[in-house]
Tab-separated table of C-alpha atoms and ligand atoms in Angstrom:
chain	number	residue	atom	x	y	z
A	9	MET	CA	6.202	-0.840	-1.176
A	10	VAL	CA	9.351	1.525	-1.194
A	11	ASP	CA	10.897	4.697	-2.437
A	12	LEU	CA	14.288	4.449	-2.536
A	13	LYS	CA	15.200	7.531	-4.688
A	14	ARG	CA	13.581	10.476	-2.942
A	15	GLN	CA	16.930	8.265	-0.642
A	16	TYR	CA	18.846	8.639	-2.540
A	17	GLU	CA	18.250	11.873	-3.585
A	18	LYS	CA	20.092	13.639	-0.239
A	19	ILE	CA	22.481	11.362	-0.599
A	20	LYS	CA	23.392	11.848	-3.938
A	21	PRO	CA	26.521	14.043	-3.605
A	22	GLU	CA	27.847	11.477	-1.027
A	23	VAL	CA	27.152	8.647	-3.364
A	24	ASP	CA	27.731	10.265	-6.769
A	25	ALA	CA	31.334	11.063	-6.017
A	26	ALA	CA	32.097	7.644	-3.714
A	27	ILE	CA	30.657	5.761	-7.220
A	28	GLN	CA	33.545	8.110	-9.172
A	29	ASN	CA	36.022	7.498	-7.012
A	30	VAL	CA	36.609	3.914	-7.843
A	31	LEU	CA	35.250	3.992	-11.020
A	32	ASP	CA	38.685	6.253	-11.289
A	33	SER	CA	40.736	3.981	-9.015
A	34	THR	CA	38.933	0.419	-11.889
A	35	ALA	CA	39.301	-1.918	-8.177
A	36	PHE	CA	35.776	-2.455	-8.439
A	37	ILE	CA	36.561	-6.146	-6.999
A	38	GLY	CA	38.473	-6.233	-3.710
A	39	GLY	CA	39.991	-2.815	-2.831
A	40	PRO	CA	39.697	-0.703	0.033
A	41	ASP	CA	36.230	-0.594	0.489
A	42	VAL	CA	34.835	-3.469	0.210
A	43	SER	CA	37.722	-3.620	3.195
A	44	ALA	CA	36.707	-0.777	5.297
A	45	PHE	CA	33.112	-1.843	4.350
A	46	SER	CA	33.455	-4.935	6.712
A	47	ARG	CA	35.975	-3.161	8.783
A	48	GLU	CA	32.993	-0.311	9.670
A	49	LEU	CA	29.764	-3.421	9.296
A	50	ALA	CA	31.298	-5.252	11.457
A	51	ASP	CA	31.814	-2.659	14.178
A	52	TYR	CA	28.076	-1.732	13.541
A	53	ASN	CA	27.163	-4.915	13.912
A	54	GLY	CA	29.957	-5.572	18.173
A	55	VAL	CA	31.024	-8.931	15.289
A	56	ARG	CA	34.597	-10.081	14.835
A	57	HIS	CA	34.558	-10.821	11.580
A	58	VAL	CA	32.089	-10.046	8.222
A	59	ILE	CA	32.840	-11.403	4.906
A	60	PRO	CA	30.991	-9.800	2.615
A	61	CYS	CA	29.757	-11.499	-0.696
A	62	ALA	CA	27.440	-12.285	-3.513
A	63	ASN	CA	23.978	-12.064	-1.880
A	64	GLY	CA	22.039	-12.709	1.460
A	65	THR	CA	20.515	-16.335	-0.656
A	66	ASP	CA	25.046	-17.333	-1.021
A	67	ALA	CA	25.448	-16.510	2.376
A	68	LEU	CA	24.015	-18.301	3.370
A	69	GLN	CA	24.719	-21.310	1.233
A	70	ILE	CA	28.610	-20.620	2.124
A	71	ALA	CA	27.124	-20.724	5.866
A	72	LEU	CA	25.707	-24.196	5.760
A	73	MET	CA	29.177	-24.807	4.112
A	74	ALA	CA	31.585	-23.696	6.150
A	75	LEU	CA	30.027	-26.029	9.385
A	76	GLY	CA	30.647	-29.419	6.995
A	77	LEU	CA	26.433	-30.615	6.811
A	78	GLN	CA	27.020	-33.773	5.183
A	79	PRO	CA	23.635	-34.649	3.759
A	80	GLY	CA	20.260	-35.373	5.470
A	81	ASP	CA	21.570	-33.678	8.230
A	82	GLU	CA	18.823	-31.724	9.826
A	83	VAL	CA	18.032	-28.295	9.231
A	84	ILE	CA	15.112	-26.792	11.697
A	85	THR	CA	14.188	-23.666	10.045
A	86	PRO	CA	10.312	-21.962	10.150
A	87	SER	CA	8.356	-22.568	6.850
A	88	PHE	CA	7.449	-18.937	6.991
A	89	THR	CA	9.871	-17.633	5.503
A	90	TYR	CA	11.379	-16.377	2.363
A	91	ILE	CA	12.410	-19.150	-0.148
A	92	ALA	CA	16.222	-18.591	0.100
A	93	THR	CA	16.338	-19.295	4.170
A	94	VAL	CA	14.759	-23.311	2.734
A	95	GLU	CA	16.176	-23.546	-0.750
A	96	VAL	CA	19.324	-23.570	-0.120
A	97	VAL	CA	19.203	-26.260	2.624
A	98	ALA	CA	17.816	-28.182	-0.413
A	99	LEU	CA	20.286	-26.869	-2.736
A	100	LEU	CA	22.625	-28.738	-0.198
A	101	ARG	CA	21.104	-32.402	0.004
A	102	LEU	CA	20.741	-31.291	3.827
A	103	THR	CA	16.988	-32.050	4.911
A	104	PRO	CA	15.381	-29.420	5.525
A	105	VAL	CA	12.807	-29.914	8.885
A	106	PHE	CA	9.758	-27.100	8.874
A	107	VAL	CA	9.313	-25.357	12.679
A	108	ASP	CA	5.537	-23.268	13.326
A	109	VAL	CA	6.071	-19.680	13.861
A	110	ASP	CA	4.479	-17.649	16.738
A	111	ALA	CA	1.174	-15.712	15.738
A	112	ASP	CA	2.320	-13.220	17.445
A	113	THR	CA	5.845	-12.540	16.958
A	114	TYR	CA	6.050	-13.796	13.171
A	115	THR	CA	9.075	-15.637	14.758
A	116	MET	CA	10.297	-19.229	15.483
A	117	ASN	CA	7.695	-21.125	18.206
A	118	ILE	CA	9.887	-23.022	20.575
A	119	GLU	CA	8.384	-25.306	22.068
A	120	SER	CA	8.099	-26.274	18.046
A	121	LEU	CA	12.240	-26.353	17.464
A	122	LYS	CA	12.114	-28.551	20.891
A	123	LYS	CA	10.354	-31.472	18.954
A	124	ALA	CA	11.638	-30.551	15.840
A	125	ILE	CA	15.142	-31.761	17.928
A	126	THR	CA	16.743	-35.307	17.113
A	127	LYS	CA	20.679	-36.459	16.753
A	128	LYS	CA	20.546	-35.740	12.700
A	129	THR	CA	19.311	-32.025	13.700
A	130	LYS	CA	22.959	-29.947	12.673
A	131	ALA	CA	21.819	-26.934	12.273
A	132	ILE	CA	19.021	-24.216	13.243
A	133	ILE	CA	18.272	-21.268	11.329
A	134	PRO	CA	15.961	-18.456	13.171
A	135	VAL	CA	14.606	-15.778	10.547
A	136	HIS	CA	14.230	-12.650	11.882
A	137	LEU	CA	11.684	-11.680	10.357
A	138	TYR	CA	10.156	-8.549	9.252
A	139	GLY	CA	12.795	-6.540	11.555
A	140	GLN	CA	12.198	-7.998	14.665
A	141	ALA	CA	14.228	-10.758	16.537
A	142	ALA	CA	13.800	-14.349	17.227
A	143	ASP	CA	13.218	-15.213	20.249
A	144	MET	CA	17.569	-16.161	20.776
A	145	GLU	CA	17.593	-16.727	24.580
A	146	PRO	CA	15.909	-20.290	24.270
A	147	ILE	CA	16.707	-20.561	21.379
A	148	LEU	CA	20.920	-20.475	22.099
A	149	ALA	CA	20.003	-22.811	25.319
A	150	LEU	CA	18.465	-25.480	22.555
A	151	ALA	CA	21.033	-24.721	20.520
A	152	ALA	CA	23.772	-25.308	23.076
A	153	GLU	CA	22.033	-28.150	24.924
A	154	HIS	CA	22.486	-30.954	22.195
A	155	GLY	CA	25.573	-29.383	20.205
A	156	ILE	CA	23.079	-27.815	17.267
A	157	ALA	CA	24.966	-24.187	15.611
A	158	VAL	CA	23.177	-21.408	15.203
A	159	ILE	CA	22.189	-19.061	12.100
A	160	GLU	CA	21.112	-16.131	12.031
A	161	ASP	CA	18.594	-15.355	8.672
A	162	ASN	CA	19.087	-11.516	9.909
A	163	ALA	CA	18.359	-10.030	5.937
A	164	GLN	CA	15.175	-8.495	7.683
A	165	ALA	CA	16.420	-7.106	10.610
A	166	ILE	CA	19.615	-5.482	10.193
A	167	GLY	CA	20.139	-2.695	12.318
A	168	GLY	CA	17.638	-4.171	15.156
A	169	ASP	CA	18.702	-5.850	18.385
A	170	TYR	CA	17.694	-8.153	20.933
A	171	THR	CA	17.819	-8.397	24.937
A	172	PHE	CA	19.061	-11.136	26.988
A	173	SER	CA	17.250	-12.344	30.258
A	174	ASP	CA	20.137	-10.907	32.397
A	175	GLY	CA	20.253	-6.829	30.856
A	176	THR	CA	22.966	-7.591	27.972
A	177	LYS	CA	21.749	-6.235	24.097
A	178	LYS	CA	23.185	-7.502	21.255
A	179	LYS	CA	22.434	-6.113	17.727
A	180	THR	CA	20.662	-9.254	15.548
A	181	GLY	CA	22.874	-11.197	13.343
A	182	SER	CA	25.969	-11.840	15.860
A	183	MET	CA	24.587	-14.399	18.391
A	184	GLY	CA	24.552	-17.548	15.894
A	185	VAL	CA	28.039	-18.871	15.129
A	186	VAL	CA	27.403	-17.350	11.690
A	187	GLY	CA	25.051	-14.571	10.961
A	188	THR	CA	23.994	-13.825	7.535
A	189	THR	CA	22.244	-10.542	6.002
A	190	SER	CA	20.712	-8.993	2.546
A	191	PHE	CA	21.673	-6.106	0.580
A	192	PHE	CA	19.408	-5.853	-1.665
A	193	PRO	CA	17.749	-2.924	-2.634
A	194	SER	CA	14.412	-2.534	-1.003
A	195	LYS	CA	16.170	-3.912	2.831
A	196	ASN	CA	17.043	-2.105	5.850
A	197	LEU	CA	20.870	-1.534	4.653
A	198	GLY	CA	20.341	-1.973	0.499
A	199	CYS	CA	22.791	-1.262	-1.898
A	200	TYR	CA	22.685	-0.467	-5.611
A	201	GLY	CA	22.650	-4.242	-7.058
A	202	ASP	CA	23.123	-6.988	-5.055
A	203	GLY	CA	25.569	-7.812	-2.185
A	204	GLY	CA	24.806	-9.939	0.992
A	205	ALA	CA	27.741	-10.624	4.554
A	206	MET	CA	28.379	-13.228	6.972
A	207	PHE	CA	29.267	-12.464	10.263
A	208	THR	CA	30.640	-14.150	12.826
A	209	ASN	CA	33.186	-14.651	16.385
A	210	ASP	CA	35.069	-17.559	15.798
A	211	ASP	CA	38.093	-16.863	13.889
A	212	ALA	CA	38.701	-20.547	12.547
A	213	LEU	CA	35.143	-20.153	10.982
A	214	ALA	CA	35.313	-16.956	9.442
A	215	GLU	CA	38.719	-17.534	7.357
A	216	LYS	CA	37.097	-20.684	5.620
A	217	LEU	CA	33.618	-18.562	5.174
A	218	ARG	CA	36.377	-16.158	3.222
A	219	MET	CA	38.366	-19.394	1.515
A	220	ILE	CA	34.956	-20.857	0.489
A	221	ALA	CA	33.649	-17.897	-1.269
A	222	ASN	CA	36.423	-17.750	-2.966
A	223	HIS	CA	36.905	-20.483	-4.415
A	224	GLY	CA	37.421	-22.716	-1.798
A	225	GLN	CA	41.585	-20.615	-2.000
A	226	ASN	CA	43.935	-19.204	0.452
A	227	VAL	CA	46.400	-18.718	-1.659
A	228	ARG	CA	45.168	-17.895	-5.288
A	229	TYR	CA	45.697	-20.864	-7.538
A	230	TYR	CA	45.684	-23.451	-4.850
A	231	HIS	CA	41.809	-24.733	-3.728
A	232	GLU	CA	41.458	-26.173	-0.581
A	233	MET	CA	38.069	-27.124	-0.528
A	234	VAL	CA	35.085	-26.944	-2.308
A	235	GLY	CA	33.952	-23.734	-3.118
A	236	CYS	CA	32.099	-20.938	-5.246
A	237	ASN	CA	32.473	-16.987	-6.316
A	238	SER	CA	30.479	-15.185	-4.034
A	239	ARG	CA	31.720	-11.512	-4.010
A	240	LEU	CA	30.722	-8.360	-2.944
A	241	ASP	CA	31.745	-5.570	-5.518
A	242	ALA	CA	33.705	-2.326	-5.067
A	243	ILE	CA	30.912	-0.451	-6.638
A	244	GLN	CA	28.436	-2.055	-3.669
A	245	ALA	CA	30.592	-1.970	-1.466
A	246	ALA	CA	31.437	2.446	-1.475
A	247	ILE	CA	27.401	2.866	-1.665
A	248	LEU	CA	27.096	0.358	1.555
A	249	ARG	CA	29.471	2.374	3.367
A	250	ILE	CA	28.050	5.575	3.006
A	251	LYS	CA	24.379	3.707	3.808
A	252	LEU	CA	25.925	2.260	6.872
A	253	ARG	CA	26.113	5.729	8.412
A	254	HIS	CA	22.531	5.885	7.886
A	255	LEU	CA	21.515	3.075	8.752
A	256	ASP	CA	20.400	3.656	12.877
A	257	GLU	CA	18.302	6.597	11.704
A	258	TYR	CA	16.951	4.732	8.620
A	259	CYS	CA	15.302	1.796	11.261
A	260	ASP	CA	14.048	4.729	13.495
A	261	ALA	CA	12.154	6.350	10.275
A	262	ARG	CA	11.269	2.988	9.370
A	263	ARG	CA	9.809	2.688	12.533
A	264	LYS	CA	8.115	6.334	13.148
A	265	VAL	CA	6.242	4.489	10.511
A	266	ALA	CA	5.299	1.523	12.413
A	267	ASP	CA	4.567	3.550	15.551
A	268	HIS	CA	1.879	6.054	12.312
A	269	TYR	CA	0.345	2.950	11.516
A	270	ASP	CA	-0.617	0.920	15.049
A	271	GLN	CA	-2.119	4.537	15.932
A	272	ALA	CA	-4.431	4.687	13.092
A	273	PHE	CA	-5.234	1.224	13.433
A	274	SER	CA	-4.832	0.444	16.795
A	275	GLY	CA	-7.280	-0.613	19.078
A	276	HIS	CA	-10.041	-1.875	15.440
A	277	ALA	CA	-11.663	-5.081	15.413
A	278	SER	CA	-10.396	-5.968	12.272
A	279	LEU	CA	-6.676	-5.679	12.394
A	280	THR	CA	-4.250	-6.896	14.407
A	281	THR	CA	-1.419	-4.542	14.586
A	282	PRO	CA	2.116	-6.617	14.574
A	283	TYR	CA	3.424	-7.622	17.575
A	284	ARG	CA	6.542	-5.497	19.174
A	285	ALA	CA	8.345	-8.710	21.207
A	286	PRO	CA	9.839	-6.871	24.461
A	287	TYR	CA	13.342	-7.925	23.709
A	288	SER	CA	13.405	-7.295	20.675
A	289	ARG	CA	14.166	-3.668	18.905
A	290	HIS	CA	11.653	-4.172	15.723
A	291	VAL	CA	12.665	-3.036	13.214
A	292	PHE	CA	10.522	-2.862	11.111
A	293	HIS	CA	11.521	-4.452	7.945
A	294	GLN	CA	8.334	-4.740	6.750
A	295	TYR	CA	5.104	-3.486	8.236
A	296	THR	CA	2.596	-6.150	8.333
A	297	LEU	CA	-1.163	-6.538	9.487
A	298	GLN	CA	-3.444	-9.627	9.950
A	299	LEU	CA	-6.832	-9.048	8.711
A	300	SER	CA	-10.647	-10.757	10.304
A	301	GLY	CA	-13.540	-10.896	8.673
A	302	VAL	CA	-11.861	-9.438	5.380
A	303	ASN	CA	-11.863	-10.258	2.396
A	304	ARG	CA	-8.208	-10.058	1.255
A	305	ASP	CA	-8.200	-9.972	-2.694
A	306	LYS	CA	-10.868	-7.131	-2.768
A	307	LEU	CA	-9.101	-4.840	-0.164
A	308	ILE	CA	-6.166	-4.991	-2.102
A	309	GLY	CA	-7.972	-4.395	-5.003
A	310	LEU	CA	-9.374	-1.437	-3.272
A	311	LEU	CA	-6.146	-0.180	-1.947
A	312	ALA	CA	-4.734	-0.648	-6.022
A	313	GLU	CA	-7.520	1.427	-7.243
A	314	LYS	CA	-6.151	4.275	-4.894
A	315	GLY	CA	-2.640	4.122	-5.440
A	316	ILE	CA	-1.983	1.785	-2.575
A	317	PRO	CA	0.418	-1.210	-2.856
A	318	SER	CA	0.143	-3.921	-0.006
A	319	MET	CA	1.340	-7.017	-0.229
A	320	LEU	CA	1.262	-10.893	0.541
A	321	TYR	CA	5.089	-11.943	1.963
A	322	TYR	CA	4.418	-14.137	1.101
A	323	PRO	CA	1.532	-16.452	-0.280
A	324	VAL	CA	2.814	-19.402	0.005
A	325	PRO	CA	4.387	-21.411	3.437
A	326	SER	CA	7.659	-22.643	1.974
A	327	HIS	CA	6.486	-26.370	3.253
A	328	LYS	CA	3.589	-25.562	1.199
A	329	GLN	CA	6.167	-24.467	-2.042
A	330	ASN	CA	5.998	-27.353	-4.999
A	331	MET	CA	9.453	-26.895	-4.881
A	332	PHE	CA	9.765	-29.423	-1.535
A	333	LYS	CA	7.014	-31.797	-2.744
A	334	SER	CA	9.290	-34.800	-3.596
A	335	LEU	CA	11.060	-33.525	-0.515
A	336	GLY	CA	8.049	-34.097	1.789
A	337	GLY	CA	6.662	-30.615	2.366
A	338	GLY	CA	3.258	-31.547	2.260
A	339	ALA	CA	3.872	-34.046	5.405
A	340	PHE	CA	4.873	-30.885	7.809
A	341	ARG	CA	1.522	-29.400	10.125
A	342	LEU	CA	2.127	-25.735	10.428
A	343	PRO	CA	-1.582	-24.545	11.777
A	344	VAL	CA	-0.821	-20.794	12.794
A	345	THR	CA	2.341	-20.518	9.440
A	346	ASP	CA	-1.341	-21.881	7.749
A	347	GLU	CA	-3.416	-19.631	9.197
A	348	LEU	CA	-1.415	-16.430	8.921
A	349	GLN	CA	-0.682	-16.999	5.425
A	350	GLU	CA	-4.250	-17.113	4.860
A	351	ARG	CA	-4.246	-13.348	6.946
A	352	VAL	CA	-1.215	-11.182	6.995
A	353	LEU	CA	-1.193	-8.289	4.605
A	354	SER	CA	1.630	-5.935	4.493
A	355	LEU	CA	1.444	-2.025	3.481
A	356	PRO	CA	4.530	-0.071	1.915
A	357	ILE	CA	7.145	1.552	5.010
A	358	HIS	CA	10.123	3.442	3.816
A	359	THR	CA	12.475	5.919	5.499
A	360	GLU	CA	10.889	8.781	2.935
A	361	PHE	CA	6.888	9.726	3.754
A	362	THR	CA	6.128	12.119	4.180
A	363	LYS	CA	2.788	12.759	7.295
A	364	GLU	CA	0.457	13.924	4.643
A	365	GLU	CA	1.176	10.978	3.068
A	366	LEU	CA	0.894	8.493	6.110
A	367	ASP	CA	-2.624	9.802	6.827
A	368	TYR	CA	-3.613	9.515	3.059
A	369	ILE	CA	-2.166	5.253	3.279
A	370	SER	CA	-4.107	5.469	6.938
A	371	THR	CA	-7.632	6.726	6.055
A	372	ASN	CA	-8.018	4.865	2.720
A	373	PHE	CA	-6.691	1.838	4.242
A	374	LEU	CA	-9.627	2.559	7.125
A	375	GLU	CA	-12.230	3.308	4.275
A	376	ALA	CA	-10.942	0.495	1.956
A	377	LEU	CA	-11.016	-2.348	5.630
A	378	GLU	CA	-14.594	-1.313	6.131
A	379	ALA	CA	-15.434	-1.969	2.335
A	380	SER	CA	-14.231	-5.144	2.085
A	381	ARG	CA	-15.809	-7.190	5.923
A	382	ILE	CA	-17.528	-10.487	5.708
N	414	LIG	C1	16.334	-11.151	1.515
N	414	LIG	C2	16.214	-12.441	1.677
N	414	LIG	C3	17.529	-12.844	1.039
N	414	LIG	C4	18.290	-13.511	0.464
N	414	LIG	O1	18.690	-11.973	0.839
N	414	LIG	P1	19.089	-11.953	-1.441
N	414	LIG	O2	20.034	-11.681	-1.106
N	414	LIG	O3	17.759	-11.512	-2.161
N	414	LIG	O4	19.918	-13.572	-2.175
N	414	LIG	C5	17.405	-14.720	2.626
N	414	LIG	N1	16.604	-14.283	3.833
N	414	LIG	C6	15.434	-13.472	3.798
N	414	LIG	C7	15.082	-13.684	5.136
N	414	LIG	C8	15.219	-12.506	3.124
N	414	LIG	O5	14.043	-11.419	3.557
């Protein structure tokens, strides 16, 4: 699905030198690369603070902890997302409230959100799924009206942006009270291990996020609150500083792959190509098609025979996962989510494709599709 090797080879001298530099310094935790990366990412994303942490799941958890939510408080999230978004809600004994997504954008449906808001709602977590910004303007307006915090799960859309109706553009992850992201290797800005970060413009909240990620301490060995241990290590930060300089180019490369697929597949009766919402600069973490009248399992098998990987993101929506059985996941009626889960298929997308490879994939995909019609 991704080609990290070719990407690494292009930046190998810079990356190897940066890693060597950390090895020579023996400052493996914290240090100049971690603080420089945090500053550089804050500048890139147009926020006052970036607080690095160990992974994107921790980022979500720490964000919820810093907001001081209490057991039983309701947190609204889409079910159609990676499990991390909702798992942390349950882990903190908060109540996940699942809402449906739009069939075209794959992001939080505004009507479904409106209906889900109650007096107990304390946070909304929109997910910029597959690299497309959720429709933030109405989400932020509803949240403001009801005094609810918005945490953006930006793990899949770093580098993307959102345009408000007055023409203002903001980076994904910079609009909520906290934005979170992941540097998992296959993400749009990936490191060579695990990593994550939180974004905020709120000085007091930044301080709190930083403390929670560091055992609740500000002064060493004086612990003000219960926190956790969640750090981005120096080697990862050094790698990320280099990759951040290429992020816009990586996003453009992904968009070019999407353009190629769109051209090859547009107008096909069995396929819906990804919709690009006018308010979002889609950065195509995934290229996800909707199939109709196709035996998906057969199609996946035929593609595999041609050496073409394909994936279901995700085979089971969150509210139907066994982990939410006892938490009442089955009570949610999310028709769009359920239907999408049966129809989506993601094709390989990354920064290093040649035109020949893309032609090979699209030609063989269309042939396999013909052979999989029902
Ligand atoms: C990857 C991802 C996460 C979690 O990131 P990790 O670094 O793997 O913990 C959270 N939310 C979404 C939508 C993701 O895609």
